[in-house]
């Protein structure tokens, strides 16, 4: 090996694979790829010193972390404002429902009207925008000062704000208790003091659970990467197995199939002959068990007599055939004589019957 060559031992190979799977997810390099490209493996190890697990450079990762920190700060501010806005809207809805169900006191009506008036003016002021800093004219030619004149009296506003703080705290407390009971249903039967203590720790508990979920997701991603690698390796193994099976079929099975068929046919022929011989042997055995020597002798005598009778019948048949042939020579004359003989015989029979009847009548 040349002095400039780079070789990875077994432990170094594992380190490179871990670095590739953690910091270079799209690579998904196998051990064979790393062995075939050792200098590329060295390059990956060198790049890993300047990159984080997301694949960004360290400077970009730092800038990204600061940007996310700022985004989270703005998000937190926006969420606080949004939560407060929704709590105020829900508070107004609750008062309107209460107003429909029961009659509100004068203080409740004053608080409701002042709060609604203040929220409406604030919302309209936000819709108008900055005003003087904009070059375009404002909506309907209105100015913020036009809405500020519609603000409720300062005394009513101060009184409303003092009460609003208590109302908002009570509303948030109910929401916190609802969230606590949803997270831990067993807390529904606890006292308010115990619920408040649990609410203080609820954020830490949810953060811990969120971290557990994130860890589980990270483990799931790692398992998915491993699963993809295993699936790829299994697919390659299956392809090799299929190639081997195809080779076995082509080189062994197909070549010996004709010989196997010939041997099987010969075997089946011999087996069929053996079965026929066995059947013949069973037939002869049945015949031997059925007919004894005496029965066979009697059957022989009977057969001889029958054959003699058959021969005599054949001789008589030949004689009758000769006589018939003689009569057939006469032709139509023979037929006329037969008819005449038949008529005479029938007339004789009729007269014999009449004579018998006549004799019976004179007895």
Short mmCIF file of C-alpha atoms in Angstrom, two decimals:
data_model
loop_
_atom_site.label_atom_id
_atom_site.label_comp_id
_atom_site.label_asym_id
_atom_site.label_seq_id
_atom_site.Cartn_x
_atom_site.Cartn_y
_atom_site.Cartn_z
CA UNK A 1 0.00 0.00 0.00
CA UNK A 2 1.35 3.49 -0.86
CA UNK A 3 2.17 6.01 1.85
CA UNK A 4 -0.66 8.29 0.75
CA UNK A 5 -3.33 5.57 1.04
CA UNK A 6 -5.87 5.75 3.80
CA UNK A 7 -7.24 2.58 5.44
CA UNK A 8 -10.09 2.34 7.93
CA UNK A 9 -9.90 -0.27 10.68
CA UNK A 10 -13.04 -1.94 12.05
CA UNK A 11 -13.57 0.58 14.86
CA UNK A 12 -12.87 3.51 12.55
CA UNK A 13 -15.45 2.16 10.12
CA UNK A 14 -18.10 2.13 12.85
CA UNK A 15 -17.24 5.74 13.79
CA UNK A 16 -17.55 6.88 10.18
CA UNK A 17 -20.90 5.11 9.82
CA UNK A 18 -22.20 6.72 13.03
CA UNK A 19 -21.06 10.17 11.85
CA UNK A 20 -22.69 9.66 8.44
CA UNK A 21 -25.97 8.50 9.91
CA UNK A 22 -26.06 11.36 12.47
CA UNK A 23 -24.68 14.35 10.55
CA UNK A 24 -25.17 13.29 6.92
CA UNK A 25 -28.58 11.57 6.82
CA UNK A 26 -28.95 11.77 3.01
CA UNK A 27 -25.67 9.87 2.51
CA UNK A 28 -26.79 6.54 3.97
CA UNK A 29 -23.46 4.95 3.10
CA UNK A 30 -22.84 1.26 3.60
CA UNK A 31 -19.65 -0.38 4.82
CA UNK A 32 -18.85 -1.48 1.29
CA UNK A 33 -19.12 2.10 -0.01
CA UNK A 34 -16.75 3.36 2.69
CA UNK A 35 -14.22 0.60 2.00
CA UNK A 36 -14.25 1.34 -1.72
CA UNK A 37 -13.79 5.10 -1.13
CA UNK A 38 -11.43 5.54 1.85
CA UNK A 39 -10.47 9.12 0.97
CA UNK A 40 -14.12 10.10 0.78
CA UNK A 41 -14.56 8.66 4.28
CA UNK A 42 -11.65 10.81 5.49
CA UNK A 43 -13.30 13.85 3.88
CA UNK A 44 -16.57 13.11 5.71
CA UNK A 45 -14.74 12.87 9.03
CA UNK A 46 -13.03 16.20 8.36
CA UNK A 47 -16.34 17.88 7.43
CA UNK A 48 -18.03 16.55 10.56
CA UNK A 49 -15.78 18.80 12.68
CA UNK A 50 -17.33 21.90 11.06
CA UNK A 51 -20.96 20.74 10.95
CA UNK A 52 -23.62 20.00 13.50
CA UNK A 53 -26.17 17.18 13.54
CA UNK A 54 -28.58 19.11 11.29
CA UNK A 55 -25.99 19.36 8.51
CA UNK A 56 -25.36 23.11 8.92
CA UNK A 57 -22.01 24.72 9.58
CA UNK A 58 -21.32 25.75 13.17
CA UNK A 59 -21.59 29.49 12.38
CA UNK A 60 -24.89 29.04 10.54
CA UNK A 61 -26.17 26.80 13.32
CA UNK A 62 -25.32 29.54 15.87
CA UNK A 63 -27.08 32.19 13.79
CA UNK A 64 -30.05 29.89 13.36
CA UNK A 65 -30.22 29.31 17.13
CA UNK A 66 -30.22 33.07 17.78
CA UNK A 67 -32.90 33.57 15.12
CA UNK A 68 -35.06 30.87 16.66
CA UNK A 69 -34.56 32.43 20.07
CA UNK A 70 -35.81 35.75 18.76
CA UNK A 71 -38.73 34.03 17.02
CA UNK A 72 -39.67 32.29 20.25
CA UNK A 73 -39.51 35.61 22.09
CA UNK A 74 -41.84 37.27 19.59
CA UNK A 75 -44.04 34.21 19.61
CA UNK A 76 -44.28 34.32 23.40
CA UNK A 77 -45.21 38.02 23.29
CA UNK A 78 -47.83 37.38 20.61
CA UNK A 79 -49.24 34.42 22.54
CA UNK A 80 -49.56 36.52 25.70
CA UNK A 81 -51.46 39.20 23.83
CA UNK A 82 -53.60 36.62 22.02
CA UNK A 83 -54.42 34.80 25.26
CA UNK A 84 -55.39 38.04 26.95
CA UNK A 85 -57.52 39.03 23.96
CA UNK A 86 -59.36 35.69 23.93
CA UNK A 87 -59.86 35.75 27.69
CA UNK A 88 -61.47 39.20 27.39
CA UNK A 89 -63.71 37.98 24.55
CA UNK A 90 -64.77 34.94 26.57
CA UNK A 91 -65.39 37.18 29.57
CA UNK A 92 -67.73 39.34 27.49
CA UNK A 93 -69.54 36.24 26.23
CA UNK A 94 -69.98 34.96 29.79
CA UNK A 95 -71.45 38.28 30.88
CA UNK A 96 -73.85 38.31 27.93
CA UNK A 97 -75.00 34.79 28.80
CA UNK A 98 -75.39 35.81 32.40
CA UNK A 99 -77.31 38.87 31.27
CA UNK A 100 -79.80 36.73 29.39
CA UNK A 101 -80.24 34.25 32.25
CA UNK A 102 -80.43 36.73 35.14
CA UNK A 103 -80.59 40.46 35.66
CA UNK A 104 -77.16 42.07 36.07
CA UNK A 105 -76.45 44.59 38.76
CA UNK A 106 -75.69 48.19 37.90
CA UNK A 107 -71.98 47.62 38.57
CA UNK A 108 -71.92 44.58 36.28
CA UNK A 109 -73.65 46.53 33.52
CA UNK A 110 -71.26 49.47 33.96
CA UNK A 111 -68.26 47.09 33.88
CA UNK A 112 -69.56 45.31 30.78
CA UNK A 113 -70.28 48.49 28.86
CA UNK A 114 -66.96 50.13 29.79
CA UNK A 115 -64.97 47.02 28.84
CA UNK A 116 -66.79 46.53 25.56
CA UNK A 117 -66.43 50.22 24.67
CA UNK A 118 -62.72 50.18 25.47
CA UNK A 119 -62.08 47.00 23.43
CA UNK A 120 -64.02 48.34 20.46
CA UNK A 121 -62.09 51.62 20.39
CA UNK A 122 -58.77 49.80 20.76
CA UNK A 123 -59.61 47.41 17.92
CA UNK A 124 -60.64 50.26 15.62
CA UNK A 125 -57.45 52.14 16.44
CA UNK A 126 -55.40 49.07 15.50
CA UNK A 127 -57.27 48.71 12.21
CA UNK A 128 -56.41 52.32 11.27
CA UNK A 129 -52.68 51.66 11.72
CA UNK A 130 -49.91 54.14 12.56
CA UNK A 131 -51.68 57.11 10.89
CA UNK A 132 -49.33 60.05 10.45
CA UNK A 133 -46.35 57.88 9.42
CA UNK A 134 -48.27 56.49 6.45
CA UNK A 135 -48.37 58.35 3.11
CA UNK A 136 -51.72 56.82 2.07
CA UNK A 137 -54.86 58.36 3.54
CA UNK A 138 -56.51 56.55 6.44
CA UNK A 139 -59.77 54.64 6.22
CA UNK A 140 -62.76 57.00 5.76
CA UNK A 141 -60.45 59.92 6.59
CA UNK A 142 -60.54 59.05 10.29
CA UNK A 143 -57.75 59.71 12.76
CA UNK A 144 -56.86 58.04 16.03
CA UNK A 145 -57.80 61.20 17.85
CA UNK A 146 -61.35 60.74 16.57
CA UNK A 147 -61.57 57.44 18.43
CA UNK A 148 -59.73 58.62 21.51
CA UNK A 149 -62.50 61.12 22.06
CA UNK A 150 -64.91 58.17 22.30
CA UNK A 151 -62.98 56.58 25.16
CA UNK A 152 -64.97 56.11 28.38
CA UNK A 153 -64.28 58.50 31.28
CA UNK A 154 -60.96 57.98 33.00
CA UNK A 155 -62.64 57.29 36.38
CA UNK A 156 -64.74 54.51 34.87
CA UNK A 157 -61.69 53.13 33.03
CA UNK A 158 -59.58 53.01 36.23
CA UNK A 159 -62.41 51.31 38.10
CA UNK A 160 -62.98 48.86 35.24
CA UNK A 161 -59.26 48.03 34.97
CA UNK A 162 -59.01 47.27 38.68
CA UNK A 163 -61.95 44.91 38.49
CA UNK A 164 -60.82 43.51 35.14
CA UNK A 165 -57.57 42.31 36.68
CA UNK A 166 -59.49 40.23 39.20
CA UNK A 167 -61.86 38.91 36.53
CA UNK A 168 -58.98 37.94 34.22
CA UNK A 169 -57.12 36.23 37.07
CA UNK A 170 -60.26 34.27 37.95
CA UNK A 171 -60.81 33.33 34.29
CA UNK A 172 -57.20 32.21 33.87
CA UNK A 173 -57.41 30.24 37.10
CA UNK A 174 -60.43 28.35 35.82
CA UNK A 175 -58.65 27.63 32.56
CA UNK A 176 -55.56 26.42 34.41
CA UNK A 177 -57.68 24.15 36.58
CA UNK A 178 -59.48 22.83 33.47
CA UNK A 179 -56.13 22.09 31.82
CA UNK A 180 -54.89 20.41 34.99
CA UNK A 181 -57.98 18.19 35.21
CA UNK A 182 -57.62 17.29 31.54
CA UNK A 183 -53.97 16.38 32.05
CA UNK A 184 -54.59 14.63 35.37
CA UNK A 185 -58.28 13.64 35.78
CA UNK A 186 -57.63 12.55 39.36
CA UNK A 187 -57.04 16.23 40.30
CA UNK A 188 -60.71 17.04 39.74
CA UNK A 189 -61.55 16.05 43.34
CA UNK A 190 -58.68 18.07 44.90
CA UNK A 191 -59.08 21.37 46.70
CA UNK A 192 -58.25 24.69 45.07
CA UNK A 193 -55.08 25.03 47.12
CA UNK A 194 -53.80 21.63 45.98
CA UNK A 195 -54.86 22.39 42.40
CA UNK A 196 -52.95 25.68 42.52
CA UNK A 197 -49.83 23.86 43.77
CA UNK A 198 -50.13 21.34 40.95
CA UNK A 199 -50.64 24.10 38.39
CA UNK A 200 -47.31 25.65 39.39
CA UNK A 201 -45.60 22.35 38.54
CA UNK A 202 -47.76 21.59 35.50
CA UNK A 203 -45.51 23.56 33.15
CA UNK A 204 -42.44 21.59 34.29
CA UNK A 205 -44.33 18.32 33.93
CA UNK A 206 -45.50 19.19 30.42
CA UNK A 207 -42.00 20.30 29.43
CA UNK A 208 -40.64 16.96 30.69
CA UNK A 209 -43.32 15.07 28.79
CA UNK A 210 -42.59 17.10 25.69
CA UNK A 211 -38.90 16.26 26.04
CA UNK A 212 -39.81 12.58 26.39
CA UNK A 213 -41.88 12.80 23.23
CA UNK A 214 -39.02 14.48 21.38
CA UNK A 215 -36.58 11.83 22.61
CA UNK A 216 -39.01 9.14 21.51
CA UNK A 217 -39.31 10.82 18.11
CA UNK A 218 -35.51 10.98 17.81
CA UNK A 219 -35.27 7.30 18.68
CA UNK A 220 -37.99 6.56 16.18
CA UNK A 221 -36.08 8.40 13.46
CA UNK A 222 -32.92 6.46 14.31
CA UNK A 223 -34.89 3.23 14.23
CA UNK A 224 -36.37 4.23 10.87
CA UNK A 225 -32.87 4.86 9.49
CA UNK A 226 -31.74 1.46 10.78
CA UNK A 227 -34.87 -0.11 9.36
CA UNK A 228 -34.17 1.40 5.95
CA UNK A 229 -30.62 0.07 6.05
CA UNK A 230 -31.82 -3.37 7.11
CA UNK A 231 -34.50 -3.33 4.41
CA UNK A 232 -31.92 -2.42 1.78
CA UNK A 233 -29.56 -5.18 2.94
CA UNK A 234 -32.42 -7.69 3.12
CA UNK A 235 -33.49 -6.77 -0.40
CA UNK A 236 -29.95 -7.39 -1.67
CA UNK A 237 -29.81 -10.74 0.13
CA UNK A 238 -33.17 -11.74 -1.34
CA UNK A 239 -32.01 -10.81 -4.83
CA UNK A 240 -28.89 -12.93 -4.40
CA UNK A 241 -31.01 -15.83 -3.13
CA UNK A 242 -33.30 -15.53 -6.14
CA UNK A 243 -30.30 -15.54 -8.48
CA UNK A 244 -28.96 -18.68 -6.80
CA UNK A 245 -32.34 -20.38 -7.06
CA UNK A 246 -32.57 -19.50 -10.73
CA UNK A 247 -29.10 -20.88 -11.31
CA UNK A 248 -29.96 -24.11 -9.50
CA UNK A 249 -33.08 -24.51 -11.61
CA UNK A 250 -31.25 -23.92 -14.85
CA UNK A 251 -28.16 -26.02 -14.14
CA UNK A 252 -29.60 -28.92 -12.17
CA UNK A 253 -33.35 -29.21 -12.27
CA UNK A 254 -33.89 -28.67 -15.99
CA UNK A 255 -30.96 -30.88 -17.01
CA UNK A 256 -32.02 -33.86 -14.91
CA UNK A 257 -35.76 -33.52 -15.51
CA UNK A 258 -35.82 -35.77 -18.60
CA UNK A 259 -33.76 -38.47 -16.85
CA UNK A 260 -36.05 -38.30 -13.83
CA UNK A 261 -39.13 -38.57 -16.06
CA UNK A 262 -37.65 -41.64 -17.85
CA UNK A 263 -36.84 -43.34 -14.54
CA UNK A 264 -40.30 -42.54 -13.17
CA UNK A 265 -41.98 -43.92 -16.33
CA UNK A 266 -39.93 -47.12 -16.15
CA UNK A 267 -40.75 -47.48 -12.47
CA UNK A 268 -44.46 -46.95 -13.10
CA UNK A 269 -44.39 -49.53 -15.94
CA UNK A 270 -42.79 -52.14 -13.70
CA UNK A 271 -45.23 -51.32 -10.94
CA UNK A 272 -48.19 -51.71 -13.34
CA UNK A 273 -46.89 -55.12 -14.54
CA UNK A 274 -46.47 -56.24 -10.94
CA UNK A 275 -50.03 -55.18 -10.16
CA UNK A 276 -51.37 -57.13 -13.18
CA UNK A 277 -49.47 -60.25 -12.14
CA UNK A 278 -50.75 -59.88 -8.61
CA UNK A 279 -54.33 -59.58 -9.87
CA UNK A 280 -53.87 -62.69 -12.09
CA UNK A 281 -52.46 -64.59 -9.13
CA UNK A 282 -55.40 -63.58 -6.97
CA UNK A 283 -57.80 -64.65 -9.75
CA UNK A 284 -56.16 -68.08 -10.06
CA UNK A 285 -56.21 -68.43 -6.29
CA UNK A 286 -59.96 -67.74 -6.22
CA UNK A 287 -60.53 -70.25 -9.05
CA UNK A 288 -58.50 -72.93 -7.26
CA UNK A 289 -60.43 -72.31 -4.04
CA UNK A 290 -63.78 -72.42 -5.88
CA UNK A 291 -63.36 -75.53 -8.16
CA UNK A 292 -62.06 -78.84 -6.75
CA UNK A 293 -60.85 -81.80 -8.87
CA UNK A 294 -64.22 -83.59 -8.70
CA UNK A 295 -66.08 -80.43 -9.79
CA UNK A 296 -63.67 -79.95 -12.64
CA UNK A 297 -64.22 -83.58 -13.83
CA UNK A 298 -68.01 -83.20 -13.67
CA UNK A 299 -67.77 -79.93 -15.59
CA UNK A 300 -65.59 -81.69 -18.18
CA UNK A 301 -68.19 -84.48 -18.66
CA UNK A 302 -70.99 -81.91 -18.94
CA UNK A 303 -68.95 -79.91 -21.43
CA UNK A 304 -68.30 -83.05 -23.54
CA UNK A 305 -72.01 -83.91 -23.61
CA UNK A 306 -72.91 -80.35 -24.52
CA UNK A 307 -70.33 -80.29 -27.26
CA UNK A 308 -71.70 -83.65 -28.60
CA UNK A 309 -75.24 -82.21 -28.54
CA UNK A 310 -73.99 -79.09 -30.32
CA UNK A 311 -72.37 -81.24 -32.99
CA UNK A 312 -75.65 -83.21 -33.52
CA UNK A 313 -77.63 -79.96 -33.74
CA UNK A 314 -75.15 -78.64 -36.26
CA UNK A 315 -75.56 -81.83 -38.36
CA UNK A 316 -79.39 -81.53 -38.21
CA UNK A 317 -79.11 -77.87 -39.14
CA UNK A 318 -76.96 -78.76 -42.13
CA UNK A 319 -79.52 -81.39 -43.27
CA UNK A 320 -82.39 -78.93 -42.84
CA UNK A 321 -80.40 -76.36 -44.77
CA UNK A 322 -79.92 -78.81 -47.61
CA UNK A 323 -83.68 -79.65 -47.72
CA UNK A 324 -84.47 -75.94 -47.60
CA UNK A 325 -82.08 -75.29 -50.41
CA UNK A 326 -83.82 -78.07 -52.40
CA UNK A 327 -87.23 -76.48 -51.86
CA UNK A 328 -85.92 -73.04 -52.71
CA UNK A 329 -84.99 -74.37 -56.16
CA UNK A 330 -88.72 -74.81 -56.94
CA UNK A 331 -89.29 -71.06 -56.58
CA UNK A 332 -92.89 -69.72 -56.96
CA UNK A 333 -94.34 -73.21 -57.47
CA UNK A 334 -93.14 -74.15 -54.01
CA UNK A 335 -94.75 -71.07 -52.51
CA UNK A 336 -98.06 -71.93 -54.26
CA UNK A 337 -97.97 -75.49 -52.94
CA UNK A 338 -97.22 -74.22 -49.43
CA UNK A 339 -100.21 -71.88 -49.57
CA UNK A 340 -102.45 -74.61 -50.95
CA UNK A 341 -101.27 -77.05 -48.28
CA UNK A 342 -101.95 -74.42 -45.64
CA UNK A 343 -105.47 -73.82 -46.92
CA UNK A 344 -106.22 -77.56 -47.09
CA UNK A 345 -104.87 -78.05 -43.59
CA UNK A 346 -106.98 -75.17 -42.29
CA UNK A 347 -110.09 -76.58 -44.06
CA UNK A 348 -109.44 -80.00 -42.56
CA UNK A 349 -109.12 -78.43 -39.16
CA UNK A 350 -112.36 -76.54 -39.61
CA UNK A 351 -114.25 -79.68 -40.69
CA UNK A 352 -112.74 -81.65 -37.80
CA UNK A 353 -113.94 -78.97 -35.43
CA UNK A 354 -117.40 -78.93 -37.04
CA UNK A 355 -117.60 -82.75 -36.85
CA UNK A 356 -116.70 -82.61 -33.17
CA UNK A 357 -119.35 -80.00 -32.52
CA UNK A 358 -121.91 -82.02 -34.53
CA UNK A 359 -121.11 -85.16 -32.56
CA UNK A 360 -121.56 -83.24 -29.30
CA UNK A 361 -124.96 -82.01 -30.46
CA UNK A 362 -126.32 -85.58 -31.09
CA UNK A 363 -125.13 -87.07 -27.83
#
